[in-house]
Amino acid sequence: MNHTDLLEEVLNLSIRAGEAIMKIYAKDFNIEFKEDESPVTEADLAAHKVIVAGLKELTPELPILSEESAVIDWEERRQWQSYWLVDPIDGTKEFIKKNGEFTVNIALINNGEPILGVVHAPALNESYLAEQSIGAFKQTGEARIELKVTTKPNQGVIKVVGSRSHPSADLAQYLTRFEQVDMVPKGSSLKLCLVAEGKADVYPRLGPTSEWDTGAGHAVANIAGASVAQLNGEPLRYNQKADYLNPYFVVSRLEE
């Protein structure tokens, strides 16, 4: 399957998962809590089933790592060169609050780098999609536009996108480097996509995230031309260690 067809198939799969989510979003639903006290709903599990079944049909040769099936031994996982990285619902807290800012995240990782990503926001009818040889795009309904990041001087008013659910003292300290800051609150991996879209200048993530939270949005931002880097300047990479936690990172379109 060529790159364009694969990207379209993954987009369609994310939309199907979104339809399963929205059926549950429209009614009262049960909320349970995992060992780390993060919430999970029946919608997370329904979307997981749709995505895993679809990916197995698309690329039966590739392993799948989903937030809802993350118990995979490191000795097995470290052998993976290419694999699918999935978060059936990123922003479960936003889903529970019913503010619409939750996404379906599907990324293809190759040698630690996200080379394809789809971020679909079913309640907003918006999708972000990217593949490294094709480009990055935003789709609203049937309309699709290409995303190309333009760099901006690191001065004047800087639009900083931050989390609705995870404020951080480290973030407050980070913001002191800018003369003026306009905070743009946003949930889920839509934060990475806002930088790709040029609606925000920088997204400093100075709090905990897991790899499935960021893989798809990372692909969109990076392929659109934004920088996605750890605080030491090294690229953010995937499947490099036994746990799934990301280091702190910054997504930026600001000039160095």
PDB file of C-alpha atoms in Angstrom:
ATOM      1  CA  MET A   1       0.000   0.000   0.000  1.00  0.00           C
ATOM      2  CA  ASN A   2       1.400   3.431  -0.921  1.00  0.00           C
ATOM      3  CA  HIS A   3       1.856   6.201   1.639  1.00  0.00           C
ATOM      4  CA  THR A   4      -1.150   8.258   0.508  1.00  0.00           C
ATOM      5  CA  ASP A   5      -3.529   5.301   0.666  1.00  0.00           C
ATOM      6  CA  LEU A   6      -2.213   4.260   4.075  1.00  0.00           C
ATOM      7  CA  LEU A   7      -2.724   7.764   5.476  1.00  0.00           C
ATOM      8  CA  GLU A   8      -6.289   7.902   4.138  1.00  0.00           C
ATOM      9  CA  GLU A   9      -7.070   4.448   5.546  1.00  0.00           C
ATOM     10  CA  VAL A  10      -5.797   5.468   8.985  1.00  0.00           C
ATOM     11  CA  LEU A  11      -7.852   8.669   8.827  1.00  0.00           C
ATOM     12  CA  ASN A  12     -10.964   6.645   7.963  1.00  0.00           C
ATOM     13  CA  LEU A  13     -10.202   4.254  10.809  1.00  0.00           C
ATOM     14  CA  SER A  14      -9.886   7.146  13.274  1.00  0.00           C
ATOM     15  CA  ILE A  15     -13.238   8.489  12.076  1.00  0.00           C
ATOM     16  CA  ARG A  16     -14.860   5.084  12.621  1.00  0.00           C
ATOM     17  CA  ALA A  17     -13.397   4.991  16.130  1.00  0.00           C
ATOM     18  CA  GLY A  18     -14.737   8.507  16.654  1.00  0.00           C
ATOM     19  CA  GLU A  19     -18.226   7.380  15.663  1.00  0.00           C
ATOM     20  CA  ALA A  20     -18.064   4.613  18.282  1.00  0.00           C
ATOM     21  CA  ILE A  21     -16.936   7.176  20.859  1.00  0.00           C
ATOM     22  CA  MET A  22     -19.692   9.658  20.046  1.00  0.00           C
ATOM     23  CA  LYS A  23     -22.435   7.049  20.552  1.00  0.00           C
ATOM     24  CA  ILE A  24     -21.254   6.740  24.151  1.00  0.00           C
ATOM     25  CA  TYR A  25     -20.498  10.473  24.544  1.00  0.00           C
ATOM     26  CA  ALA A  26     -24.159  11.223  23.833  1.00  0.00           C
ATOM     27  CA  LYS A  27     -25.406   9.237  26.830  1.00  0.00           C
ATOM     28  CA  ASP A  28     -24.510   8.640  30.469  1.00  0.00           C
ATOM     29  CA  PHE A  29     -21.448   6.410  30.736  1.00  0.00           C
ATOM     30  CA  ASN A  30     -19.478   4.595  33.411  1.00  0.00           C
ATOM     31  CA  ILE A  31     -16.094   5.865  34.573  1.00  0.00           C
ATOM     32  CA  GLU A  32     -13.503   3.538  36.081  1.00  0.00           C
ATOM     33  CA  PHE A  33      -9.982   4.262  37.305  1.00  0.00           C
ATOM     34  CA  LYS A  34      -6.708   2.505  36.483  1.00  0.00           C
ATOM     35  CA  GLU A  35      -3.923   1.751  38.962  1.00  0.00           C
ATOM     36  CA  ASP A  36      -2.363   5.182  38.281  1.00  0.00           C
ATOM     37  CA  GLU A  37      -5.768   6.768  39.074  1.00  0.00           C
ATOM     38  CA  SER A  38      -6.264   7.927  35.476  1.00  0.00           C
ATOM     39  CA  PRO A  39      -9.868   7.576  34.283  1.00  0.00           C
ATOM     40  CA  VAL A  40     -11.048   5.128  31.620  1.00  0.00           C
ATOM     41  CA  THR A  41     -14.517   4.803  30.108  1.00  0.00           C
ATOM     42  CA  GLU A  42     -16.353   2.304  27.950  1.00  0.00           C
ATOM     43  CA  ALA A  43     -15.671   4.682  25.035  1.00  0.00           C
ATOM     44  CA  ASP A  44     -11.893   4.178  25.416  1.00  0.00           C
ATOM     45  CA  LEU A  45     -12.392   0.428  25.141  1.00  0.00           C
ATOM     46  CA  ALA A  46     -14.849   0.650  22.228  1.00  0.00           C
ATOM     47  CA  ALA A  47     -12.471   2.866  20.227  1.00  0.00           C
ATOM     48  CA  HIS A  48      -9.537   0.583  21.092  1.00  0.00           C
ATOM     49  CA  LYS A  49     -11.355  -2.428  19.623  1.00  0.00           C
ATOM     50  CA  VAL A  50     -12.218  -0.576  16.400  1.00  0.00           C
ATOM     51  CA  ILE A  51      -8.665   0.702  15.901  1.00  0.00           C
ATOM     52  CA  VAL A  52      -6.825  -2.533  16.711  1.00  0.00           C
ATOM     53  CA  ALA A  53      -9.085  -4.589  14.437  1.00  0.00           C
ATOM     54  CA  GLY A  54      -8.655  -2.052  11.614  1.00  0.00           C
ATOM     55  CA  LEU A  55      -4.864  -1.833  11.933  1.00  0.00           C
ATOM     56  CA  LYS A  56      -4.498  -5.627  12.007  1.00  0.00           C
ATOM     57  CA  GLU A  57      -6.416  -5.762   8.748  1.00  0.00           C
ATOM     58  CA  LEU A  58      -4.389  -2.931   7.183  1.00  0.00           C
ATOM     59  CA  THR A  59      -0.909  -4.048   8.241  1.00  0.00           C
ATOM     60  CA  PRO A  60      -1.013  -7.514   9.817  1.00  0.00           C
ATOM     61  CA  GLU A  61       2.795  -7.554   9.968  1.00  0.00           C
ATOM     62  CA  LEU A  62       3.090  -4.556  12.342  1.00  0.00           C
ATOM     63  CA  PRO A  63       2.700  -4.756  16.142  1.00  0.00           C
ATOM     64  CA  ILE A  64       0.318  -2.368  17.918  1.00  0.00           C
ATOM     65  CA  LEU A  65       0.884  -0.561  21.196  1.00  0.00           C
ATOM     66  CA  SER A  66      -2.303   0.995  22.579  1.00  0.00           C
ATOM     67  CA  GLU A  67      -2.839   2.685  25.917  1.00  0.00           C
ATOM     68  CA  GLU A  68      -5.527   0.075  26.551  1.00  0.00           C
ATOM     69  CA  SER A  69      -3.159  -2.867  25.833  1.00  0.00           C
ATOM     70  CA  ALA A  70       0.170  -1.504  27.056  1.00  0.00           C
ATOM     71  CA  VAL A  71       1.374  -4.525  29.035  1.00  0.00           C
ATOM     72  CA  ILE A  72       4.018  -5.640  26.531  1.00  0.00           C
ATOM     73  CA  ASP A  73       7.360  -6.877  27.811  1.00  0.00           C
ATOM     74  CA  TRP A  74      10.291  -4.549  27.065  1.00  0.00           C
ATOM     75  CA  GLU A  75      12.396  -7.480  25.822  1.00  0.00           C
ATOM     76  CA  GLU A  76       9.799  -8.006  23.086  1.00  0.00           C
ATOM     77  CA  ARG A  77       9.112  -4.356  22.416  1.00  0.00           C
ATOM     78  CA  ARG A  78      12.749  -3.306  22.097  1.00  0.00           C
ATOM     79  CA  GLN A  79      12.995  -5.489  18.964  1.00  0.00           C
ATOM     80  CA  TRP A  80      10.328  -3.450  17.165  1.00  0.00           C
ATOM     81  CA  GLN A  81      11.563  -1.330  14.272  1.00  0.00           C
ATOM     82  CA  SER A  82       8.105  -0.184  13.104  1.00  0.00           C
ATOM     83  CA  TYR A  83       4.856  -0.297  15.066  1.00  0.00           C
ATOM     84  CA  TRP A  84       1.533   1.476  15.568  1.00  0.00           C
ATOM     85  CA  LEU A  85       1.195   3.703  18.641  1.00  0.00           C
ATOM     86  CA  VAL A  86      -2.413   4.343  19.633  1.00  0.00           C
ATOM     87  CA  ASP A  87      -4.380   6.341  22.182  1.00  0.00           C
ATOM     88  CA  PRO A  88      -8.063   5.485  21.609  1.00  0.00           C
ATOM     89  CA  ILE A  89      -9.115   8.605  23.546  1.00  0.00           C
ATOM     90  CA  ASP A  90      -6.507  11.210  24.398  1.00  0.00           C
ATOM     91  CA  GLY A  91      -8.018  13.646  26.855  1.00  0.00           C
ATOM     92  CA  THR A  92     -10.340  11.275  28.732  1.00  0.00           C
ATOM     93  CA  LYS A  93     -10.779  14.022  31.356  1.00  0.00           C
ATOM     94  CA  GLU A  94     -12.002  16.363  28.600  1.00  0.00           C
ATOM     95  CA  PHE A  95     -14.315  13.592  27.365  1.00  0.00           C
ATOM     96  CA  ILE A  96     -15.769  13.222  30.852  1.00  0.00           C
ATOM     97  CA  LYS A  97     -16.229  17.008  31.135  1.00  0.00           C
ATOM     98  CA  LYS A  98     -17.926  16.901  27.692  1.00  0.00           C
ATOM     99  CA  ASN A  99     -16.021  19.946  26.389  1.00  0.00           C
ATOM    100  CA  GLY A 100     -15.208  18.304  23.041  1.00  0.00           C
ATOM    101  CA  GLU A 101     -11.418  18.587  23.355  1.00  0.00           C
ATOM    102  CA  PHE A 102     -10.528  14.917  23.156  1.00  0.00           C
ATOM    103  CA  THR A 103      -8.952  13.039  20.263  1.00  0.00           C
ATOM    104  CA  VAL A 104      -8.289   9.691  18.664  1.00  0.00           C
ATOM    105  CA  ASN A 105      -4.502   9.356  18.189  1.00  0.00           C
ATOM    106  CA  ILE A 106      -2.892   6.898  15.754  1.00  0.00           C
ATOM    107  CA  ALA A 107       0.807   7.114  14.883  1.00  0.00           C
ATOM    108  CA  LEU A 108       3.216   4.951  12.908  1.00  0.00           C
ATOM    109  CA  ILE A 109       6.623   4.867  14.582  1.00  0.00           C
ATOM    110  CA  ASN A 110       9.768   3.871  12.690  1.00  0.00           C
ATOM    111  CA  ASN A 111      13.134   3.665  14.451  1.00  0.00           C
ATOM    112  CA  GLY A 112      11.871   5.850  17.295  1.00  0.00           C
ATOM    113  CA  GLU A 113      10.434   8.561  15.032  1.00  0.00           C
ATOM    114  CA  PRO A 114       6.748   9.195  14.234  1.00  0.00           C
ATOM    115  CA  ILE A 115       6.507   9.106  10.430  1.00  0.00           C
ATOM    116  CA  LEU A 116       2.699   9.129  10.097  1.00  0.00           C
ATOM    117  CA  GLY A 117       0.066  10.506  12.431  1.00  0.00           C
ATOM    118  CA  VAL A 118      -3.662  11.130  12.604  1.00  0.00           C
ATOM    119  CA  VAL A 119      -5.309  13.178  15.352  1.00  0.00           C
ATOM    120  CA  HIS A 120      -9.096  13.096  15.026  1.00  0.00           C
ATOM    121  CA  ALA A 121     -11.383  15.191  17.234  1.00  0.00           C
ATOM    122  CA  PRO A 122     -14.821  13.606  16.685  1.00  0.00           C
ATOM    123  CA  ALA A 123     -16.828  16.129  18.742  1.00  0.00           C
ATOM    124  CA  LEU A 124     -15.276  19.017  16.773  1.00  0.00           C
ATOM    125  CA  ASN A 125     -15.447  17.325  13.339  1.00  0.00           C
ATOM    126  CA  GLU A 126     -11.742  18.122  12.840  1.00  0.00           C
ATOM    127  CA  SER A 127      -8.815  15.928  11.883  1.00  0.00           C
ATOM    128  CA  TYR A 128      -5.096  16.526  11.578  1.00  0.00           C
ATOM    129  CA  LEU A 129      -3.126  14.105   9.426  1.00  0.00           C
ATOM    130  CA  ALA A 130       0.477  13.867   8.316  1.00  0.00           C
ATOM    131  CA  GLU A 131       2.932  11.547   6.584  1.00  0.00           C
ATOM    132  CA  GLN A 132       6.580  12.476   6.168  1.00  0.00           C
ATOM    133  CA  SER A 133       6.719  12.050   2.389  1.00  0.00           C
ATOM    134  CA  ILE A 134       3.337  13.754   1.762  1.00  0.00           C
ATOM    135  CA  GLY A 135       2.985  16.607   4.256  1.00  0.00           C
ATOM    136  CA  ALA A 136       0.668  17.713   7.060  1.00  0.00           C
ATOM    137  CA  PHE A 137      -2.983  18.719   6.733  1.00  0.00           C
ATOM    138  CA  LYS A 138      -6.051  19.802   8.661  1.00  0.00           C
ATOM    139  CA  GLN A 139      -9.452  18.520   7.598  1.00  0.00           C
ATOM    140  CA  THR A 140     -12.705  20.123   8.730  1.00  0.00           C
ATOM    141  CA  GLY A 141     -15.686  18.276   7.317  1.00  0.00           C
ATOM    142  CA  GLU A 142     -14.799  17.761   3.646  1.00  0.00           C
ATOM    143  CA  ALA A 143     -12.402  20.733   3.438  1.00  0.00           C
ATOM    144  CA  ARG A 144      -8.654  20.042   3.707  1.00  0.00           C
ATOM    145  CA  ILE A 145      -5.806  22.537   3.974  1.00  0.00           C
ATOM    146  CA  GLU A 146      -2.059  21.939   4.078  1.00  0.00           C
ATOM    147  CA  LEU A 147      -0.189  22.949   7.233  1.00  0.00           C
ATOM    148  CA  LYS A 148       3.223  24.578   6.869  1.00  0.00           C
ATOM    149  CA  VAL A 149       4.795  26.199   9.896  1.00  0.00           C
ATOM    150  CA  THR A 150       6.322  29.653   9.491  1.00  0.00           C
ATOM    151  CA  THR A 151       8.928  30.588  12.093  1.00  0.00           C
ATOM    152  CA  LYS A 152       8.404  33.605  14.317  1.00  0.00           C
ATOM    153  CA  PRO A 153      10.906  35.798  16.212  1.00  0.00           C
ATOM    154  CA  ASN A 154      11.176  35.029  19.903  1.00  0.00           C
ATOM    155  CA  GLN A 155       9.847  38.447  20.975  1.00  0.00           C
ATOM    156  CA  GLY A 156       6.648  40.431  21.396  1.00  0.00           C
ATOM    157  CA  VAL A 157       3.492  38.564  22.409  1.00  0.00           C
ATOM    158  CA  ILE A 158       4.085  34.807  22.388  1.00  0.00           C
ATOM    159  CA  LYS A 159       1.032  32.560  22.171  1.00  0.00           C
ATOM    160  CA  VAL A 160       1.598  29.639  24.507  1.00  0.00           C
ATOM    161  CA  VAL A 161      -0.736  26.671  24.409  1.00  0.00           C
ATOM    162  CA  GLY A 162      -1.152  24.872  27.718  1.00  0.00           C
ATOM    163  CA  SER A 163      -3.183  22.127  29.307  1.00  0.00           C
ATOM    164  CA  ARG A 164      -6.703  22.601  30.603  1.00  0.00           C
ATOM    165  CA  SER A 165      -6.245  19.759  33.086  1.00  0.00           C
ATOM    166  CA  HIS A 166      -2.550  19.834  34.082  1.00  0.00           C
ATOM    167  CA  PRO A 167      -1.298  23.285  35.218  1.00  0.00           C
ATOM    168  CA  SER A 168       2.347  23.241  36.306  1.00  0.00           C
ATOM    169  CA  ALA A 169       4.718  25.322  38.443  1.00  0.00           C
ATOM    170  CA  ASP A 170       7.486  24.427  35.966  1.00  0.00           C
ATOM    171  CA  LEU A 171       5.415  26.013  33.192  1.00  0.00           C
ATOM    172  CA  ALA A 172       5.083  29.258  35.150  1.00  0.00           C
ATOM    173  CA  GLN A 173       8.865  29.349  35.525  1.00  0.00           C
ATOM    174  CA  TYR A 174       9.387  28.586  31.806  1.00  0.00           C
ATOM    175  CA  LEU A 175       7.123  31.473  30.771  1.00  0.00           C
ATOM    176  CA  THR A 176       9.366  34.040  32.480  1.00  0.00           C
ATOM    177  CA  ARG A 177      11.674  33.898  29.433  1.00  0.00           C
ATOM    178  CA  PHE A 178       9.087  35.743  27.315  1.00  0.00           C
ATOM    179  CA  GLU A 179       8.267  39.467  27.411  1.00  0.00           C
ATOM    180  CA  GLN A 180       4.519  38.969  26.924  1.00  0.00           C
ATOM    181  CA  VAL A 181       2.497  35.779  26.956  1.00  0.00           C
ATOM    182  CA  ASP A 182      -0.990  35.038  25.670  1.00  0.00           C
ATOM    183  CA  MET A 183      -2.107  31.696  27.142  1.00  0.00           C
ATOM    184  CA  VAL A 184      -4.231  29.458  24.905  1.00  0.00           C
ATOM    185  CA  PRO A 185      -5.812  26.654  26.974  1.00  0.00           C
ATOM    186  CA  LYS A 186      -6.457  23.396  25.115  1.00  0.00           C
ATOM    187  CA  GLY A 187      -7.012  19.750  25.937  1.00  0.00           C
ATOM    188  CA  SER A 188      -5.399  16.575  24.577  1.00  0.00           C
ATOM    189  CA  SER A 189      -2.961  16.363  21.645  1.00  0.00           C
ATOM    190  CA  LEU A 190      -4.778  19.269  19.987  1.00  0.00           C
ATOM    191  CA  LYS A 191      -2.077  21.349  21.705  1.00  0.00           C
ATOM    192  CA  LEU A 192       0.622  20.012  19.370  1.00  0.00           C
ATOM    193  CA  CYS A 193      -1.678  20.533  16.402  1.00  0.00           C
ATOM    194  CA  LEU A 194      -2.260  24.198  17.284  1.00  0.00           C
ATOM    195  CA  VAL A 195       1.459  24.864  16.830  1.00  0.00           C
ATOM    196  CA  ALA A 196       1.371  22.981  13.503  1.00  0.00           C
ATOM    197  CA  GLU A 197      -1.551  25.187  12.487  1.00  0.00           C
ATOM    198  CA  GLY A 198       0.132  28.448  13.534  1.00  0.00           C
ATOM    199  CA  LYS A 199      -2.546  29.249  16.130  1.00  0.00           C
ATOM    200  CA  ALA A 200       0.064  28.927  18.883  1.00  0.00           C
ATOM    201  CA  ASP A 201       3.781  29.667  18.910  1.00  0.00           C
ATOM    202  CA  VAL A 202       4.986  27.245  21.528  1.00  0.00           C
ATOM    203  CA  TYR A 203       3.725  24.333  23.604  1.00  0.00           C
ATOM    204  CA  PRO A 204       6.017  23.586  26.551  1.00  0.00           C
ATOM    205  CA  ARG A 205       5.015  20.266  28.099  1.00  0.00           C
ATOM    206  CA  LEU A 206       6.610  20.380  31.530  1.00  0.00           C
ATOM    207  CA  GLY A 207       4.525  17.663  33.099  1.00  0.00           C
ATOM    208  CA  PRO A 208       4.004  13.934  32.684  1.00  0.00           C
ATOM    209  CA  THR A 209       2.839  12.436  29.378  1.00  0.00           C
ATOM    210  CA  SER A 210       2.999   8.943  27.938  1.00  0.00           C
ATOM    211  CA  GLU A 211       4.208   8.089  24.459  1.00  0.00           C
ATOM    212  CA  TRP A 212       0.694   7.319  23.154  1.00  0.00           C
ATOM    213  CA  ASP A 213      -0.399  10.831  24.217  1.00  0.00           C
ATOM    214  CA  THR A 214       2.057  12.501  21.855  1.00  0.00           C
ATOM    215  CA  GLY A 215       3.021  10.228  18.929  1.00  0.00           C
ATOM    216  CA  ALA A 216       0.320  11.291  16.468  1.00  0.00           C
ATOM    217  CA  GLY A 217       0.408  15.008  17.329  1.00  0.00           C
ATOM    218  CA  HIS A 218       4.205  14.891  17.225  1.00  0.00           C
ATOM    219  CA  ALA A 219       4.033  13.578  13.651  1.00  0.00           C
ATOM    220  CA  VAL A 220       1.640  16.362  12.623  1.00  0.00           C
ATOM    221  CA  ALA A 221       3.691  19.149  14.255  1.00  0.00           C
ATOM    222  CA  ASN A 222       7.057  17.867  13.059  1.00  0.00           C
ATOM    223  CA  ILE A 223       5.976  17.165   9.481  1.00  0.00           C
ATOM    224  CA  ALA A 224       4.314  20.613   9.329  1.00  0.00           C
ATOM    225  CA  GLY A 225       7.725  22.102  10.221  1.00  0.00           C
ATOM    226  CA  ALA A 226       7.611  22.703  13.979  1.00  0.00           C
ATOM    227  CA  SER A 227      10.375  21.626  16.331  1.00  0.00           C
ATOM    228  CA  VAL A 228       9.530  18.864  18.823  1.00  0.00           C
ATOM    229  CA  ALA A 229      12.455  18.527  21.211  1.00  0.00           C
ATOM    230  CA  GLN A 230      13.437  17.584  24.732  1.00  0.00           C
ATOM    231  CA  LEU A 231      14.680  20.362  27.010  1.00  0.00           C
ATOM    232  CA  ASN A 232      18.287  19.397  26.149  1.00  0.00           C
ATOM    233  CA  GLY A 233      17.560  20.028  22.453  1.00  0.00           C
ATOM    234  CA  GLU A 234      17.520  16.346  21.480  1.00  0.00           C
ATOM    235  CA  PRO A 235      14.533  15.140  19.415  1.00  0.00           C
ATOM    236  CA  LEU A 236      11.698  13.465  21.310  1.00  0.00           C
ATOM    237  CA  ARG A 237      11.923   9.735  20.534  1.00  0.00           C
ATOM    238  CA  TYR A 238       9.790   6.639  21.118  1.00  0.00           C
ATOM    239  CA  ASN A 239      10.290   3.072  22.330  1.00  0.00           C
ATOM    240  CA  GLN A 240      13.763   3.778  23.696  1.00  0.00           C
ATOM    241  CA  LYS A 241      13.258   2.401  27.227  1.00  0.00           C
ATOM    242  CA  ALA A 242      11.159   0.055  29.337  1.00  0.00           C
ATOM    243  CA  ASP A 243       8.623   2.631  30.583  1.00  0.00           C
ATOM    244  CA  TYR A 244       6.293   4.724  28.436  1.00  0.00           C
ATOM    245  CA  LEU A 245       6.806   8.135  30.060  1.00  0.00           C
ATOM    246  CA  ASN A 246       8.061  11.001  27.888  1.00  0.00           C
ATOM    247  CA  PRO A 247      10.697  13.427  29.133  1.00  0.00           C
ATOM    248  CA  TYR A 248       9.629  17.071  29.281  1.00  0.00           C
ATOM    249  CA  PHE A 249       9.539  18.557  25.801  1.00  0.00           C
ATOM    250  CA  VAL A 250       8.755  21.733  23.844  1.00  0.00           C
ATOM    251  CA  VAL A 251       6.899  22.086  20.546  1.00  0.00           C
ATOM    252  CA  SER A 252       7.845  25.376  18.936  1.00  0.00           C
ATOM    253  CA  ARG A 253       7.778  27.517  15.832  1.00  0.00           C
ATOM    254  CA  LEU A 254       9.952  30.196  17.459  1.00  0.00           C
ATOM    255  CA  GLU A 255      13.339  31.052  15.993  1.00  0.00           C
ATOM    256  CA  GLU A 256      16.272  29.753  18.049  1.00  0.00           C
TER     257      GLU A 256
END
